[in-house]
Coordinates of C-alpha atoms in Angstrom, one line a residue:
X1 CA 0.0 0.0 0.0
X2 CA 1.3 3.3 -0.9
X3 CA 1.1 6.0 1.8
X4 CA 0.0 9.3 0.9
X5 CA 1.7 12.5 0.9
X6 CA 1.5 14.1 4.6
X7 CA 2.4 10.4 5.9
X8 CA 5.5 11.1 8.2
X9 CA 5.6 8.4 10.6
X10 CA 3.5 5.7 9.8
X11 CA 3.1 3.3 12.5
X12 CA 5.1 0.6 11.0
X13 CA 7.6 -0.1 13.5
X14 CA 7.2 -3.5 15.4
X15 CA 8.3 -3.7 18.8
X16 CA 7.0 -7.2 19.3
X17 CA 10.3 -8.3 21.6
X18 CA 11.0 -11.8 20.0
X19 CA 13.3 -14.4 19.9
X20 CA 15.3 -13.7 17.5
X21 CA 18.2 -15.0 17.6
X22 CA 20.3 -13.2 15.6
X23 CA 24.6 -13.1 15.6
X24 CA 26.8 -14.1 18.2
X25 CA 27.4 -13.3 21.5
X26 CA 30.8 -12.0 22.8
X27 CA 32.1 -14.4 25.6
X28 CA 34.4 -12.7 27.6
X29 CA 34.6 -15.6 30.6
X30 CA 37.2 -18.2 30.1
X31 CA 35.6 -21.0 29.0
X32 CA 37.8 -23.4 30.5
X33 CA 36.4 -22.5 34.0
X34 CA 33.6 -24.6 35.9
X35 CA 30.4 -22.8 37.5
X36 CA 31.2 -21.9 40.7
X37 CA 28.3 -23.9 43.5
X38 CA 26.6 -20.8 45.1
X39 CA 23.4 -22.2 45.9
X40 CA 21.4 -25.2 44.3
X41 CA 17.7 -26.1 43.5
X42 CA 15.7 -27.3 46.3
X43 CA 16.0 -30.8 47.3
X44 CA 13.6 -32.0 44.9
X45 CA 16.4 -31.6 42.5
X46 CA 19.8 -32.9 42.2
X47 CA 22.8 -31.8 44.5
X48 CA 24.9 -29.7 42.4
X49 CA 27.2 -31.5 40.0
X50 CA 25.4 -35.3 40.0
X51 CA 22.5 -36.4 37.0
X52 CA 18.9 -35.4 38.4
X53 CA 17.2 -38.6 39.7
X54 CA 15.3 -41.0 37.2
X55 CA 11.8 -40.4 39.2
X56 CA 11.9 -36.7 40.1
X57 CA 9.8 -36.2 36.8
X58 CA 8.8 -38.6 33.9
X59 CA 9.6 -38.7 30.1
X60 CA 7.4 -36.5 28.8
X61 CA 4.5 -38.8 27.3
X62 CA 4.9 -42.0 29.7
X63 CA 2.3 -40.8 31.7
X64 CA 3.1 -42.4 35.4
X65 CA 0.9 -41.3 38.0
X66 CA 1.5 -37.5 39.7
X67 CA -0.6 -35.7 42.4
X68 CA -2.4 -34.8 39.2
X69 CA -3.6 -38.3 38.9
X70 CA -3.3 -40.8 35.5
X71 CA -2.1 -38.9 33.1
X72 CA -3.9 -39.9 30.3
X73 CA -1.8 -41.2 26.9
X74 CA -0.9 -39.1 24.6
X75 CA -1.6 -39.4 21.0
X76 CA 1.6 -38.3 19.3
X77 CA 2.4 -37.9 15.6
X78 CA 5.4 -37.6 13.7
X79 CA 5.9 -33.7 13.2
X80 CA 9.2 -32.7 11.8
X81 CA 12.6 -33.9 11.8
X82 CA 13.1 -35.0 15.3
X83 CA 10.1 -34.1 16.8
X84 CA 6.1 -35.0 17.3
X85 CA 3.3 -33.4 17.8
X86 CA -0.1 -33.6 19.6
X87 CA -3.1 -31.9 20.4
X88 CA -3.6 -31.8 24.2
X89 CA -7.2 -31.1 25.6
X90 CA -7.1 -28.3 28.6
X91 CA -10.4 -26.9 30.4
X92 CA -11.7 -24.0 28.0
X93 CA -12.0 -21.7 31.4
X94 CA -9.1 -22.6 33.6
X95 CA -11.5 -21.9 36.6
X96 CA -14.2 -25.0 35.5
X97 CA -11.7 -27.7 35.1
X98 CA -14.4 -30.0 34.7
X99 CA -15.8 -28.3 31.9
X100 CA -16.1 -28.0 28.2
X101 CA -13.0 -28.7 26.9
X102 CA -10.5 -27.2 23.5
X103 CA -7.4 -28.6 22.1
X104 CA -3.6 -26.6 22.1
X105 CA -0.9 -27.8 20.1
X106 CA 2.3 -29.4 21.9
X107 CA 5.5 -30.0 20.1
X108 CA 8.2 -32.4 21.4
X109 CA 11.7 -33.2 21.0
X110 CA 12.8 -36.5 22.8
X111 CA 15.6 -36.6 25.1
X112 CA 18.4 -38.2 23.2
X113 CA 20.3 -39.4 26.1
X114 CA 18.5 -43.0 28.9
X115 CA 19.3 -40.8 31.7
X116 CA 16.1 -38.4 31.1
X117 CA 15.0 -35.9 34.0
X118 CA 12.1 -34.6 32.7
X119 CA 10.5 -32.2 30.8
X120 CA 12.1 -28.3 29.6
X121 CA 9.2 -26.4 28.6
X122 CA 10.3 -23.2 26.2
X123 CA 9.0 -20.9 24.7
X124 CA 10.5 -17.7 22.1
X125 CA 8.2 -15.0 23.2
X126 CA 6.6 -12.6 20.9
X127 CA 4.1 -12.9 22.3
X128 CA 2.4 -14.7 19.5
X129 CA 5.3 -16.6 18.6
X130 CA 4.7 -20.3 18.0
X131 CA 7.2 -22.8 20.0
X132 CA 8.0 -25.4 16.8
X133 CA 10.6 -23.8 15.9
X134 CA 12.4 -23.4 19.2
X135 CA 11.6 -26.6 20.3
X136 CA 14.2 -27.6 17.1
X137 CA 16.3 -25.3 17.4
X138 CA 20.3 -25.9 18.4
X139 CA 20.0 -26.9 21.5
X140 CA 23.5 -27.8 23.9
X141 CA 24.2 -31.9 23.8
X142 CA 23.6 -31.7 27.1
X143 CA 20.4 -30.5 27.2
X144 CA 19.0 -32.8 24.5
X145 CA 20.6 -35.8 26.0
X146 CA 18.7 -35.0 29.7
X147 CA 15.1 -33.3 28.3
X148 CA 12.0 -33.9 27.0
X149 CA 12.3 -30.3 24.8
X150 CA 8.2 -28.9 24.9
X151 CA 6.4 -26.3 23.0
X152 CA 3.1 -25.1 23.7
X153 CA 1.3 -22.9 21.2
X154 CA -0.4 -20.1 23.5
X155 CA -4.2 -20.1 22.6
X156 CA -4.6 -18.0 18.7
X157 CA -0.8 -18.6 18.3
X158 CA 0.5 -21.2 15.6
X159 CA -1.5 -24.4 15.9
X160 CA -3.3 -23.7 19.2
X161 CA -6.7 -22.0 17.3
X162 CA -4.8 -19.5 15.3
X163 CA -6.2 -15.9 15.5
X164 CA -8.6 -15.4 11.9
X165 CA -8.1 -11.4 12.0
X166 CA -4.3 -12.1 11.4
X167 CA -5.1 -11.8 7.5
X168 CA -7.3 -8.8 7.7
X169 CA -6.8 -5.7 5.5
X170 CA -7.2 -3.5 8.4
X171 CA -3.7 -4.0 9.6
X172 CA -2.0 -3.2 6.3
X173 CA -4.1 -0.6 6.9
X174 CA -3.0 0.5 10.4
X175 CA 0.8 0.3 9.5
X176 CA 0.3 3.6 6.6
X177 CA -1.2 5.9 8.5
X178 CA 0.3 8.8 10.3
X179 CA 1.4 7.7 13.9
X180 CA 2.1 11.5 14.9
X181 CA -1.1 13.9 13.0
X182 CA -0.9 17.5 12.7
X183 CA -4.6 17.5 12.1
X184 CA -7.7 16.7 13.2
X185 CA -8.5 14.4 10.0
X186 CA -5.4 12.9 10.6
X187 CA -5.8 12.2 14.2
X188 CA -9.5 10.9 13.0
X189 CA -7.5 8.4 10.5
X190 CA -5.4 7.2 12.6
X191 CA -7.9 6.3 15.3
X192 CA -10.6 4.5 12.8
X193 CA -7.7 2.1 11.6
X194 CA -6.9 1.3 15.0
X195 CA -10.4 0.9 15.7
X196 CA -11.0 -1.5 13.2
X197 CA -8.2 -3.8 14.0
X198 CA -10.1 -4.3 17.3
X199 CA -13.5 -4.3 15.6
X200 CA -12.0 -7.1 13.0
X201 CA -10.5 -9.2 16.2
X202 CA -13.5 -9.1 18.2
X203 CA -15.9 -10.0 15.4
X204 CA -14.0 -12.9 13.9
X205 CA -12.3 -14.2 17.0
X206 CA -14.4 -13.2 19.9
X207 CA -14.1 -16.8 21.4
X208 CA -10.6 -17.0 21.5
X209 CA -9.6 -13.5 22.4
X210 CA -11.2 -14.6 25.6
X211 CA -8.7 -16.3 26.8
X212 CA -5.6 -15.2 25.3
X213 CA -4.3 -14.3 28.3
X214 CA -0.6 -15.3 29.7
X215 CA -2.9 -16.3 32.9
X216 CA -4.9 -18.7 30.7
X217 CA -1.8 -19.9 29.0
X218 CA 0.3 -20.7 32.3
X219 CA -3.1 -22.8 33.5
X220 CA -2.9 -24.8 29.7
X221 CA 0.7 -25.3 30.7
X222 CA 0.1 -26.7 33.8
X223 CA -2.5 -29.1 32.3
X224 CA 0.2 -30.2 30.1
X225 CA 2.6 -30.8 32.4
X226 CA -0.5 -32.9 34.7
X227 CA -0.9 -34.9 30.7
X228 CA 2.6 -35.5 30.5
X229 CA 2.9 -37.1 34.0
X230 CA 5.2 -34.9 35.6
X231 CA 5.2 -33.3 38.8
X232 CA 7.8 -30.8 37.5
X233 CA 9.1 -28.9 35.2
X234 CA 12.0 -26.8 34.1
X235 CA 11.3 -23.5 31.9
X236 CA 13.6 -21.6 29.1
X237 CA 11.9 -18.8 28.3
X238 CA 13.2 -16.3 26.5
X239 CA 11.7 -12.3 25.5
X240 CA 8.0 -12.3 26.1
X241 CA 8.6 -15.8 27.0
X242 CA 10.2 -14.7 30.5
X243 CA 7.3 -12.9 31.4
X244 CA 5.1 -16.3 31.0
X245 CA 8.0 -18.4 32.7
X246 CA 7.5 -15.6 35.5
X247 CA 3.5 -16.1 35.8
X248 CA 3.9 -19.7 36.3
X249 CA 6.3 -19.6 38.9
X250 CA 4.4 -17.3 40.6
X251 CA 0.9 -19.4 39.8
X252 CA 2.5 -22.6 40.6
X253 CA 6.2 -22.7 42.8
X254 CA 6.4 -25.6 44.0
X255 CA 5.9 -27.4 40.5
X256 CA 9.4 -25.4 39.0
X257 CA 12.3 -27.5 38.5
X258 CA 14.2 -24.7 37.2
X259 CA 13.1 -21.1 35.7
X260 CA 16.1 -20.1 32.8
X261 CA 15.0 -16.0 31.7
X262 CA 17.0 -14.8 28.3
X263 CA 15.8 -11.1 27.6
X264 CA 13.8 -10.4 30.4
X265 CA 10.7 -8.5 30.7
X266 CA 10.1 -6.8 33.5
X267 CA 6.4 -8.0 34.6
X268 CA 6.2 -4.7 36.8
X269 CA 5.8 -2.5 33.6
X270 CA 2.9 -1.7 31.9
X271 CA 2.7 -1.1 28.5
X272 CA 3.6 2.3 27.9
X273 CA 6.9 2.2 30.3
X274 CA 7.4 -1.4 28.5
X275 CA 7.0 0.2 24.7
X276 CA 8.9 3.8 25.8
X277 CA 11.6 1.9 27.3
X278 CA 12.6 0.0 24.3
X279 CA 11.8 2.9 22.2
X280 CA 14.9 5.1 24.3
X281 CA 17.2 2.0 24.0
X282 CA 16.6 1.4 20.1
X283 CA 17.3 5.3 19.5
X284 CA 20.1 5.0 22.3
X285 CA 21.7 2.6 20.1
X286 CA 21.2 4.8 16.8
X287 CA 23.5 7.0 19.6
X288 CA 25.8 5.1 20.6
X289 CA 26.8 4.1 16.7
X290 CA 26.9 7.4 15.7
X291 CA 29.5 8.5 18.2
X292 CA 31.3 5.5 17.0
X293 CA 31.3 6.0 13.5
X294 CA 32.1 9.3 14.6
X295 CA 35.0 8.6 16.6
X296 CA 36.9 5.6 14.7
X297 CA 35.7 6.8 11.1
X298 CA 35.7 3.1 10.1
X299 CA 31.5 3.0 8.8
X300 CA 30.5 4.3 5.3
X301 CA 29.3 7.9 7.1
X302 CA 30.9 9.4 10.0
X303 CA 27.4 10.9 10.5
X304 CA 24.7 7.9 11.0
X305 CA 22.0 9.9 12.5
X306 CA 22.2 12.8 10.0
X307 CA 21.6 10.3 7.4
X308 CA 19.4 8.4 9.5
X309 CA 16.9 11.5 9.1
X310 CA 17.7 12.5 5.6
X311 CA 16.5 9.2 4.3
X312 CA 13.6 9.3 6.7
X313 CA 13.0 12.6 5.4
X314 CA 12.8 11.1 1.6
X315 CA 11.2 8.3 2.5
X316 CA 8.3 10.6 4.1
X317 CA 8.4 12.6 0.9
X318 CA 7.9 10.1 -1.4
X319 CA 4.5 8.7 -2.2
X320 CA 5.6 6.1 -4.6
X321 CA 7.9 4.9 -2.4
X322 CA 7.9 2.1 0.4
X323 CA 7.5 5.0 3.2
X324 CA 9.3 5.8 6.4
X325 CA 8.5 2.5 8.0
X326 CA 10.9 0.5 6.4
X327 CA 13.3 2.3 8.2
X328 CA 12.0 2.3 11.3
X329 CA 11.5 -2.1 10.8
X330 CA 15.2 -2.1 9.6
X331 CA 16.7 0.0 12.6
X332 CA 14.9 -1.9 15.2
X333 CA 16.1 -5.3 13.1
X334 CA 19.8 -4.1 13.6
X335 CA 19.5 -3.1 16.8
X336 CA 18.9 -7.3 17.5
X337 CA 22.7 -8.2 17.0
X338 CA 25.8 -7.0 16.9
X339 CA 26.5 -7.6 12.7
X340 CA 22.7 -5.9 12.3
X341 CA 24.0 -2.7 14.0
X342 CA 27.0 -2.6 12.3
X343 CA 25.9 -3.1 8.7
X344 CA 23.3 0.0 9.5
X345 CA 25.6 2.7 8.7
X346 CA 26.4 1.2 5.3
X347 CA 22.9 0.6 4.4
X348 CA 21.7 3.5 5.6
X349 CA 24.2 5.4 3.2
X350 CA 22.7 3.1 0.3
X351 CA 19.3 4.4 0.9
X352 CA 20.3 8.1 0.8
X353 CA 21.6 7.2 -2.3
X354 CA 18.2 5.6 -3.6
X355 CA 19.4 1.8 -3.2
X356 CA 16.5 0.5 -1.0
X357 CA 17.4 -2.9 -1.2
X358 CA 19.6 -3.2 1.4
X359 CA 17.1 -1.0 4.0
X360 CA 14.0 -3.7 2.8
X361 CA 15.9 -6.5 3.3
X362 CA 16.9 -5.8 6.9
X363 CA 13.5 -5.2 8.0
X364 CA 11.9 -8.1 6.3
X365 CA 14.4 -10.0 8.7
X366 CA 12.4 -8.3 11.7
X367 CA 9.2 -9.8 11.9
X368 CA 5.9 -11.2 9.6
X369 CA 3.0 -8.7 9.4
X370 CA 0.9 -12.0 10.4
X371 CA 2.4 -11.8 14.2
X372 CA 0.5 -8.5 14.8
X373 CA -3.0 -10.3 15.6
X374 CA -1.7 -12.3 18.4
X375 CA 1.2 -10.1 19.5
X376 CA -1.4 -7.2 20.3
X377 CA -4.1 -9.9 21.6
X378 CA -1.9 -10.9 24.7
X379 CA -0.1 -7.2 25.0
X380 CA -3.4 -5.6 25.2
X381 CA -4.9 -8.0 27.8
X382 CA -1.7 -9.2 30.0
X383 CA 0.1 -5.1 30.1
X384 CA -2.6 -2.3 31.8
X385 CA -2.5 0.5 29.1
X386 CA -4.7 3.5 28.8
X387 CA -8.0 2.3 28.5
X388 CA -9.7 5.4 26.0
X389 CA -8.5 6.5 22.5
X390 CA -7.7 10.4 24.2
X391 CA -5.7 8.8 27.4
X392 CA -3.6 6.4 24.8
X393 CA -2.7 9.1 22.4
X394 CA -1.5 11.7 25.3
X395 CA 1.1 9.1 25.6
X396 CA 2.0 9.0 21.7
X397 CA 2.9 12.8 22.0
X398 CA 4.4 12.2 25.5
X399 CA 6.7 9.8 24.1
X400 CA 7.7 11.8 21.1
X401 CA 9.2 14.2 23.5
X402 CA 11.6 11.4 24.8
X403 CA 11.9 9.2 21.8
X404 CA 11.4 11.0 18.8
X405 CA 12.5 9.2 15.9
X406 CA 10.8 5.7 16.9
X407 CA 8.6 6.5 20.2
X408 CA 5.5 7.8 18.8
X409 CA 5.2 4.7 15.7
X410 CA 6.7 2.6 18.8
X411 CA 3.5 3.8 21.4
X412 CA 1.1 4.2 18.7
X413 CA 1.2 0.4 17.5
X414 CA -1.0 -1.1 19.6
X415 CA -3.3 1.9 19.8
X416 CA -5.8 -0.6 19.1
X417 CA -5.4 -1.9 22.5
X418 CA -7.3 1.4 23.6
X419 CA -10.6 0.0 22.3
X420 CA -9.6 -3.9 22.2
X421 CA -13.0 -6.4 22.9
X422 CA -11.7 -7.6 25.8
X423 CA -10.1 -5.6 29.1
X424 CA -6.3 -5.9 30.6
X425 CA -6.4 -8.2 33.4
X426 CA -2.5 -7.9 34.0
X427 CA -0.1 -10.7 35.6
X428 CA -1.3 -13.3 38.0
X429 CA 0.7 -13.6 41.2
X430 CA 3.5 -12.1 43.1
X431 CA 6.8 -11.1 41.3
X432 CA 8.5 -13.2 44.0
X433 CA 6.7 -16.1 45.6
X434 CA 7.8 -18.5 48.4
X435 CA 9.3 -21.6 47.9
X436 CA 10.8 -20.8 44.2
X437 CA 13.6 -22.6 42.9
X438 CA 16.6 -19.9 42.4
X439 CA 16.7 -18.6 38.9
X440 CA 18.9 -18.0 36.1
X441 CA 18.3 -15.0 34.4
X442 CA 19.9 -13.4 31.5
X443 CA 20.7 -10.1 29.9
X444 CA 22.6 -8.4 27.8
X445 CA 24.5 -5.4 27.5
X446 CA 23.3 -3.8 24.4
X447 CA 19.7 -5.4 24.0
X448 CA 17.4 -3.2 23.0
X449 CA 14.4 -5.2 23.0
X450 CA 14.8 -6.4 26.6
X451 CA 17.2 -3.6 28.1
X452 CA 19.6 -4.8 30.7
X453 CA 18.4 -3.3 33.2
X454 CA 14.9 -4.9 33.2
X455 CA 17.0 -8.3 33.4
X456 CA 18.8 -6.8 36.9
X457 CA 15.1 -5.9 38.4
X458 CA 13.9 -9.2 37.9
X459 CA 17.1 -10.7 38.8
X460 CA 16.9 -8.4 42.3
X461 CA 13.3 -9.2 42.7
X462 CA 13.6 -13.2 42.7
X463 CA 15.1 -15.0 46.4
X464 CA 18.1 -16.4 45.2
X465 CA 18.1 -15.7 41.4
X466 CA 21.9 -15.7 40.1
X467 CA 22.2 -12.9 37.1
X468 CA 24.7 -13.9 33.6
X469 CA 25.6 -10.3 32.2
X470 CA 26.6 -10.8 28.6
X471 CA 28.5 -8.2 27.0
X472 CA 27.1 -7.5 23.5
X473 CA 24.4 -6.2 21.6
X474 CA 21.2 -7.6 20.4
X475 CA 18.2 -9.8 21.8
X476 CA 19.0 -12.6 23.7
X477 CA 22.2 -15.2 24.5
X478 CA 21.6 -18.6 24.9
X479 CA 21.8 -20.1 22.0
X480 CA 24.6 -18.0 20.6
X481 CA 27.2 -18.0 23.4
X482 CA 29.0 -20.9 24.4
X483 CA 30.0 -19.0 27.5
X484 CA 26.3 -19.0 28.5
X485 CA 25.3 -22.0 27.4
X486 CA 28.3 -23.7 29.8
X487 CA 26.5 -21.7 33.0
X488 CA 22.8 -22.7 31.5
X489 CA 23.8 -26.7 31.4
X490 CA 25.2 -26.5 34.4
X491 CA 22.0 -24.9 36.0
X492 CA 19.7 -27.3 34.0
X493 CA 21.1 -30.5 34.2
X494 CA 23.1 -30.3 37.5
X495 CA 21.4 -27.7 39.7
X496 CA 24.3 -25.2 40.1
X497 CA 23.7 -21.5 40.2
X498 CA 26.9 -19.4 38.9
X499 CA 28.0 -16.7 41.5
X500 CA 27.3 -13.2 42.0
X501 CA 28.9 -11.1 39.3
X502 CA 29.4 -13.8 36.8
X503 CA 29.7 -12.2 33.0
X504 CA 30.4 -13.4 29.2

């Protein structure tokens, strides 16, 4: 779609904080070193440095007994190189477990190794990000060998009754229209396309949207855990997906194993602090580079955020062309690893030139247009936000104030959450409940998605919790950094929390 004239910053920047798991992480620990025993999981876990015990929690899908009662078997399909699949039936409303029932899809990825200590449930975040692709994703030997690897689509996300409204026109819509107006027709434009999104959602998915909620989803995982007859688990979550790992622990203690947090979300935000937050760390990045550039004179421009706002200030200008969005996509892509924000400079040069290319093909590495449906379904119910169109749109100029290159597209996203079907219940739970295992969490020095600081809150706010700094840019470490992923087996397999301080 072609945006008109007057468009200046159309609300096309996604700040959906997913897994993406882009580069690779600097690892500035020795890797030669072993963990260092601070504390371990509780005794319903294995002392520190010996195999977890065979019956602390079952292969995922033998079903033994639990204080759930007989799990029923599990009809498993082949799914994928490695893994199968199944449709697990859960209580429809969480609080009538001896209700009507619906189905959400489960993906597993057998331990490789005899020695199996039960099941690792992950999930990528998003939220609205499907767990197939995780669940086969490179995993340490370690891990494979010791865990029944489990996805579980959150209800309207991949094959747990996908979200219709995904495909609707009104979201192309949404992303072309002017996220900042001057005037009041443009203030009324932007408003009716945000409107309809919600309008589109709640006529065509009014059943589901019901209970897309993390709280629904952390009662579907525990029914999964109860079908796979286990009286544990352990959790990886990682972006959005920390935030669901958190509401379970808090929901359900005593049935953690272990709780592993890669790009933490702070559950104590709401939405606006959550969205403005990564809004200053995306444009603090756009900074950071251009004092760089500035200083060692090794990028295409010595100027990055002049050019930055001369090609915005084309794109804007141009009706025939793909419009200031692009940009916005492809700055918060780079921002997601350390090669991303280092090629920006260059590409950014290309574009003032005219050569789009390069700019289109880092944002379509960002994220699908199709994730917007479910991302703003759980945002807009789990995150309290302003709750009319005139309260919501205070923040939009607020914001620009503070953020103004990304911050008002950034805020003005999920306007639609203003007039969404269905309220904002928030987060069940405390941040910190009683008899938790300890934690791992995990953040990075330059992610902008998940900023460092919301990883050392969480990290503060959890009894025991043991924090992994990783010194690099972009979203997430895990499965990029051997340095982490030496601390993470360690804390999976054997129970051992790294020391205070510890970094990569």
């Amino acid at each position: 779609m072609t945006p008109s004239p007057h468009r200046r910053r159309a609300v096309g920047a996604l700040v959906a904080a997913t897994a993406t798991l882009l580069g690779s992480a600097a690892c500035t620990t020795d890797d030669t070193a072993s963990p260092t025993v601070v504390s371990s999981l509780p005794a319903s876990s294995a002392a520190p440095g010996t195999p977890m015990p065979d019956d602390t929690a079952a292969s995922a899908g033998t079903a033994p007994d639990t204080a759930d009662g007989p799990a029923d078997p599990i009809d498993w399909s082949a799914c994928g190189t490695g893994l199968t699949c199944a449709q697990i039936a859960v209580p429809a409303d969480p609080a009538d477990p001896d209700g009507p029932t619906v189905e959400v899809a489960v993906t597993r990825r057998a331990a490789t190794g005899t020695d199996v200590i039960g099941p690792l449930f992950v999930n990528p975040g998003g939220p609205g990000a499907a767990t197939r692709d995780l669940v086969a994703a490179d995993w340490p030997s370690e891990v494979e060998a010791h865990f029944d690897i489990i996805g579980v689509d959150p209800r309207g996300v991949g094959a747990s009754m996908p979200l219709r409204c995904g495909d609707d026109p009104a979201i192309d819509a949404f992303r072309e229209v002017d996220a900042e107006p001057t005037t009041d027709a443009g203030r009324a434009e932007l408003v009716d396309a945000a409107a309809a999104i919600a309008d589109a959602c709640g006529r065509t998915d009014a059943e589901t949207l019901a209970t897309t909620t993390t709280a629904v989803h952390v009662a579907d995982l525990d029914a999964v855990r109860a079908a796979l007859g286990s009286e544990q688990l352990s959790f990886a979550g990682f972006s959005y997906g920390t935030a669901i790992g958190q509401a379970y622990a808090a929901a359900h203690p005593d049935r953690v194993r272990a709780l592993l947090l890669d790009g933490v979300i702070d559950p104590e935000l709401d939405l606006i602090d959550l969205l403005e937050g990564q809004a200053l760390a995306i444009e603090a990045a756009l900074d950071e580079l251009d004092a760089r550039c500035r200083t060692a004179g090794a990028c295409a421009t010595t100027d990055v955020v002049g050019t930055w706002d001369r090609v915005e200030a084309a794109l804007t200008a141009d009706p025939a062309g793909p419009g200031p969005a692009v940009l916005r996509l492809a700055t918060i892509a780079a921002t997601y690893s350390s090669s991303g924000i280092d090629q920006l400079p260059e590409v950014l040069v290309a574009a003032e030139r005219g050569e789009l290319g390069p700019l289109e093909r880092l944002a379509d590495r960002y994220v699908s247009l199709a994730d917007y449906a479910p991302y703003a379904a759980y945002v807009c119910r789990d995150l309290p936000h302003p709750d009319t169109v005139d309260g919501y749109l205070d923040e939009v100029a607020r914001v620009g104030t503070t953020a103004p290159r990304l911050g008002p597209a950034v805020i003005a996203e999920l306007l639609p959450c203003a007039t969404w079907p269905e309220p904002s219940v928030g987060a069940p739970g405390p941040i910190a409940p009683d008899g938790l295992a300890p934690a791992l969490v995990i953040g990075n020095t330059g992610d902008r998605a998940t900023p460092l600081a919301w990883a050392q809150a969480v990290a503060a706010d959890l009894p025991g919790a043991a924090l992994i700094t990783v010194d690099t840019e972009g979203h997430t470490a895990l499965l990029r950094s051997a340095c982490v992923q030496r601390f993470a087996v360690a804390y999976l397999v054997d129970g051992t929390v790294p020391p205070a301080g510890t970094t990569c």
